[in-house]
Amino acid sequence: MTQHASPPFATIDALEAFPAALEHGVVAIGNFDGVHRGHRAVLESALTIAREAHAPAFALTFEPHPRSVFNPDRPVFRLTPAAMKARVIAATGLDGVVSLPFTREFAGIEAEAFVHDILRGRLKIRHAVTGYDFHFGRARRGTPEFLEEAGRTDGFGVTIVTPETDEAGAAVSSTRIREALAEGDVALASALLGYRGSVEAEVRHGDKRGRDLGYPTANLALPPETGLAHGIYAVRAEVDGSWIDGVASFGRRPTFDNGAPLFEVHLFDFSGDLYGQRLRVMVAAYLRPELRFDDIGALVAQMDRDSAEARAALASLTPLGPLDLALNGTAATAAGSP
């Protein structure tokens, strides 16, 4: 058999756009929010099987997150929104990602139809890989065991990946990562992800108060369901292909207006205009909770201390692994790192 020539990474958001280059491939199926270590066990299994068969490997995922569809009043805190999720999956080495629109109608299709019409009929898969807890179809009838039986009947392989655990033996999950971030435990969240996560949004105009304090900021309005702990963070932002160190505040600014949460990023030794640009900010470390100060002098003195602590934390960063290096590049290997 001839060696499969990997196509450029493909991002597909409709079955009608599924490319012939990914047909007869190995599919990793799941929601994959966070693309954490447990998810990557599924993705890496699919990639290994595909390369051994000289076949393409791709992920099949769903947008928006099912929990946000069934509970629209309580949308889930997304670790990796769609574009970010595709970026991380691409960095794992897969050939593409298919993101199917998730609706109540889609959730109501029969498990048999999902297999026959989508997996075999449209995607023409040769092998499916899922996690141990993946379910699909109406009433969640599509269990891993159902998929294995369908594979035997329809002639495609199936691999079910067992839970991935951390060094303490606890299961790696998106829920644990969200809980860690809510508690300000960026180190644990990063360890479970296997890379340092980011936030991303368009830089909007603010009240320019930071400029008056000597700390001009790029202001990002994150989704309301963002579950990061309010407080101060050491960060790096990607600006025109380069990474710039900084310090960020996420919260309601209790010293001033106690308003809607805002992610305010001060970049060290930077004076460019970022308004209107989409800024990606890597969150490296949590420094302290958000506080209220009785006077501006005390606030500025604390901001000086925060900046010094952020610089020290950023100077000591080293990559968490190959994926961290692929995603964050020089952000994980800045001055002061080996």
XYZ file of C-alpha atoms in Angstrom:
338
model
C 0.000 0.000 0.000
C 1.297 3.453 -0.840
C 2.084 5.922 1.901
C -0.760 8.327 2.652
C 0.177 11.898 1.786
C -1.085 14.158 4.557
C -3.193 17.046 3.211
C -3.088 20.518 4.765
C -5.025 20.615 8.028
C -8.724 20.904 7.183
C -11.378 22.597 9.317
C -14.866 21.535 8.204
C -18.122 22.832 9.679
C -20.614 20.971 7.460
C -20.870 17.403 6.240
C -21.407 18.670 2.705
C -17.919 20.177 2.795
C -16.186 16.975 3.912
C -13.165 16.521 1.599
C -12.409 13.340 -0.278
C -8.850 13.484 1.109
C -10.173 12.520 4.569
C -12.416 9.685 3.407
C -11.597 6.128 4.531
C -9.806 7.620 7.499
C -9.625 7.113 11.231
C -11.926 9.374 13.237
C -11.544 10.444 16.868
C -15.011 11.324 18.166
C -15.759 13.561 21.137
C -16.494 17.067 22.314
C -12.833 17.681 23.189
C -13.349 20.981 25.049
C -9.891 21.799 26.341
C -8.191 19.108 24.245
C -6.669 17.990 27.532
C -4.488 14.972 28.254
C -7.477 12.625 28.345
C -8.737 13.880 24.995
C -5.292 13.583 23.493
C -5.152 9.915 24.448
C -8.100 9.500 22.055
C -6.570 11.723 19.375
C -3.154 10.071 19.614
C -4.704 6.607 19.402
C -6.498 7.636 16.216
C -3.309 9.099 14.789
C -1.304 5.950 15.548
C -3.901 3.674 13.957
C -4.149 5.958 10.913
C -0.436 6.157 10.306
C -0.066 2.394 10.581
C -2.810 2.043 7.951
C -1.407 4.887 5.788
C -4.757 6.634 6.215
C -5.857 10.146 7.214
C -6.776 10.910 10.825
C -9.317 13.514 11.841
C -11.442 14.570 14.795
C -15.227 14.716 14.811
C -16.590 17.176 17.330
C -19.683 19.266 17.973
C -20.462 22.987 18.301
C -21.778 24.605 20.374
C -21.121 22.583 23.488
C -24.112 20.267 24.131
C -24.514 21.526 27.704
C -25.041 25.054 26.394
C -27.727 23.800 23.991
C -29.701 21.953 26.667
C -29.152 24.643 29.325
C -28.988 27.939 27.388
C -29.487 29.937 30.587
C -26.356 28.329 32.043
C -23.844 28.080 29.179
C -20.728 26.100 29.936
C -17.393 27.852 30.522
C -15.513 26.902 27.381
C -11.842 26.035 27.821
C -11.362 26.075 24.054
C -13.972 27.801 21.877
C -14.308 26.352 18.374
C -11.413 28.151 16.680
C -9.072 27.560 19.603
C -10.063 23.890 19.784
C -9.248 23.462 16.092
C -5.877 25.139 16.644
C -4.947 22.721 19.424
C -6.148 19.674 17.479
C -4.088 20.789 14.489
C -1.026 20.976 16.733
C -1.479 17.318 17.723
C -0.707 16.223 14.167
C -4.155 15.212 12.925
C -5.151 15.993 9.357
C -8.405 17.794 10.109
C -11.386 18.454 12.348
C -15.052 18.160 11.444
C -17.245 20.324 13.673
C -20.912 19.318 13.362
C -23.607 21.823 14.383
C -25.137 20.534 17.613
C -28.850 21.222 18.004
C -31.712 19.559 19.856
C -32.732 18.053 16.528
C -29.266 16.614 15.978
C -29.285 15.193 19.515
C -32.534 13.433 18.661
C -31.279 11.341 15.755
C -31.142 7.626 16.358
C -27.783 6.103 17.227
C -28.105 3.804 14.208
C -28.576 6.808 11.907
C -25.482 8.507 13.328
C -23.433 5.425 12.455
C -24.981 4.575 9.075
C -25.658 8.053 7.699
C -22.757 10.046 9.120
C -19.857 7.797 10.084
C -20.207 5.321 7.237
C -22.406 7.110 4.737
C -20.800 10.546 4.591
C -17.430 10.243 6.305
C -16.746 6.726 5.008
C -14.611 5.904 8.030
C -12.480 2.803 8.369
C -11.979 3.100 12.144
C -13.495 5.061 15.031
C -11.802 5.954 18.319
C -13.738 7.323 21.297
C -13.351 7.735 25.016
C -14.840 5.331 27.515
C -17.642 7.775 28.404
C -18.720 8.926 24.923
C -22.458 8.635 24.153
C -24.422 9.695 21.099
C -27.880 9.617 19.560
C -31.374 9.932 21.005
C -31.560 9.176 24.722
C -27.777 8.606 24.625
C -28.350 5.091 23.290
C -25.055 5.184 21.434
C -22.754 3.773 24.081
C -19.171 2.619 23.475
C -20.498 -0.953 23.431
C -23.119 0.033 20.842
C -20.385 1.535 18.653
C -18.260 -1.609 18.944
C -21.190 -3.776 17.848
C -21.982 -1.385 14.985
C -18.382 -1.621 13.850
C -18.546 -5.394 13.753
C -21.782 -5.216 11.752
C -20.790 -2.452 9.344
C -17.174 -3.417 8.857
C -15.158 -0.675 10.570
C -12.788 -0.891 13.483
C -13.524 0.602 16.895
C -11.132 1.489 19.711
C -12.381 2.609 23.127
C -9.786 4.541 25.135
C -9.695 4.080 28.901
C -9.578 7.041 31.340
C -6.402 9.093 31.517
C -5.276 9.812 35.076
C -2.862 12.304 36.562
C 0.158 11.505 38.687
C -2.096 11.133 41.759
C -4.371 8.654 39.998
C -7.327 11.072 39.549
C -9.087 11.181 36.186
C -8.222 14.062 33.872
C -11.401 15.906 32.890
C -12.628 19.258 31.594
C -14.642 19.645 34.806
C -11.514 19.351 36.966
C -9.764 21.949 34.813
C -12.679 24.378 35.098
C -12.723 23.877 38.877
C -8.967 24.503 39.082
C -9.267 27.735 37.088
C -12.165 28.893 39.276
C -9.892 28.446 42.290
C -6.960 30.250 40.682
C -4.949 27.033 40.370
C -3.470 27.774 36.958
C -0.603 25.369 37.590
C -2.969 22.406 38.042
C -5.099 23.417 35.051
C -1.999 23.672 32.861
C -0.725 20.302 34.083
C -4.048 18.622 33.226
C -4.202 20.333 29.855
C -0.589 19.541 29.069
C -0.107 23.078 27.765
C -0.701 26.626 28.982
C -4.171 27.817 28.057
C -5.170 31.123 26.529
C -7.995 33.595 26.356
C -8.751 35.449 23.164
C -10.974 38.412 22.311
C -11.032 41.713 20.459
C -9.370 44.648 22.201
C -12.048 47.191 23.072
C -11.906 50.780 24.230
C -12.082 51.290 27.982
C -12.141 54.258 30.304
C -8.355 54.841 29.896
C -7.954 54.748 33.689
C -4.933 52.447 33.447
C -3.116 54.956 31.285
C -3.586 57.622 33.974
C -2.116 55.210 36.540
C 0.923 54.485 34.383
C -0.407 51.048 33.406
C -2.187 51.288 30.042
C -4.194 48.158 29.316
C -5.662 46.236 26.420
C -9.212 45.435 27.505
C -10.846 42.118 26.564
C -14.517 41.374 27.265
C -14.584 37.611 27.786
C -17.837 35.596 27.569
C -20.045 36.071 30.656
C -19.716 32.389 31.570
C -15.918 32.626 31.819
C -14.986 30.861 35.044
C -11.503 32.210 35.699
C -10.913 33.298 39.273
C -10.980 37.051 39.609
C -7.504 38.300 40.313
C -4.097 39.142 38.902
C -2.233 36.952 36.394
C 1.183 36.739 34.774
C 0.530 36.560 31.036
C 2.050 36.708 27.577
C 0.250 38.133 24.564
C 0.857 37.330 20.920
C 1.227 40.561 18.953
C 2.107 40.405 15.252
C 3.719 36.997 15.682
C 5.798 37.940 18.720
C 5.132 37.212 22.395
C 5.178 40.083 24.875
C 5.258 39.650 28.649
C 2.642 41.295 30.771
C 0.394 41.306 33.798
C -3.397 41.091 33.659
C -6.332 41.744 35.931
C -9.586 39.850 35.552
C -12.508 41.099 37.574
C -14.881 43.922 38.424
C -12.440 46.658 39.524
C -13.803 47.069 43.102
C -11.599 50.100 43.750
C -13.455 51.991 40.998
C -16.798 50.823 39.577
C -17.371 47.162 40.510
C -18.703 46.716 36.966
C -18.944 43.832 34.538
C -15.907 41.513 34.550
C -13.129 42.618 32.218
C -9.759 41.067 31.351
C -7.292 43.980 31.361
C -3.804 43.272 30.026
C -0.797 45.516 30.612
C 2.087 44.606 28.293
C 5.552 45.458 29.552
C 7.605 47.885 27.461
C 4.930 48.102 24.751
C 3.316 51.221 23.331
C 1.523 50.051 20.167
C -2.151 50.484 19.279
C -4.104 47.241 19.685
C -7.665 48.562 19.460
C -9.843 46.413 17.226
C -7.302 43.605 17.038
C -8.067 40.094 18.226
C -5.556 39.425 20.981
C -4.528 35.991 22.203
C -3.236 36.005 25.784
C -1.513 32.992 27.327
C -2.283 32.693 31.046
C 0.920 31.610 32.769
C 0.326 32.040 36.511
C -2.182 33.311 39.070
C -0.605 35.882 41.383
C -3.268 37.042 43.837
C -7.016 37.671 44.279
C -8.694 40.892 43.216
C -8.619 43.460 46.040
C -10.178 46.805 46.865
C -7.828 49.669 47.766
C -8.711 52.745 49.790
C -6.516 55.103 47.771
C -4.858 55.235 44.348
C -1.358 55.368 45.798
C -1.809 52.017 47.514
C -3.233 50.534 44.298
C -0.293 51.722 42.174
C 2.206 50.424 44.724
C 0.530 47.012 44.565
C 0.516 47.135 40.751
C 4.270 47.733 40.868
C 4.685 44.655 43.050
C 2.402 42.627 40.776
C 4.458 43.603 37.729
C 7.708 42.581 39.397
C 6.190 39.236 40.430
C 4.813 38.651 36.935
C 8.190 39.368 35.345
C 9.850 36.880 37.711
C 7.230 34.193 37.023
C 7.498 34.634 33.258
C 11.289 34.581 33.296
C 11.259 31.074 34.754
C 8.815 29.460 32.303
C 9.821 26.310 30.468
C 7.678 24.308 28.006
C 5.288 21.799 29.539
C 5.879 19.491 26.597
C 5.874 19.337 22.787
C 2.276 20.520 22.482
C 2.912 23.536 24.701
C 5.910 24.385 22.557
C 3.918 23.958 19.340
C 1.056 26.140 20.548
C 2.913 28.817 22.449
C 6.268 28.839 20.696
C 8.578 31.427 22.166
C 5.989 32.093 24.872
C 7.171 28.915 26.549
C 10.864 29.483 25.868
C 11.434 33.148 26.586
C 14.531 34.741 28.013
C 15.488 33.031 31.226
C 14.387 29.594 30.012
C 16.825 26.886 28.944
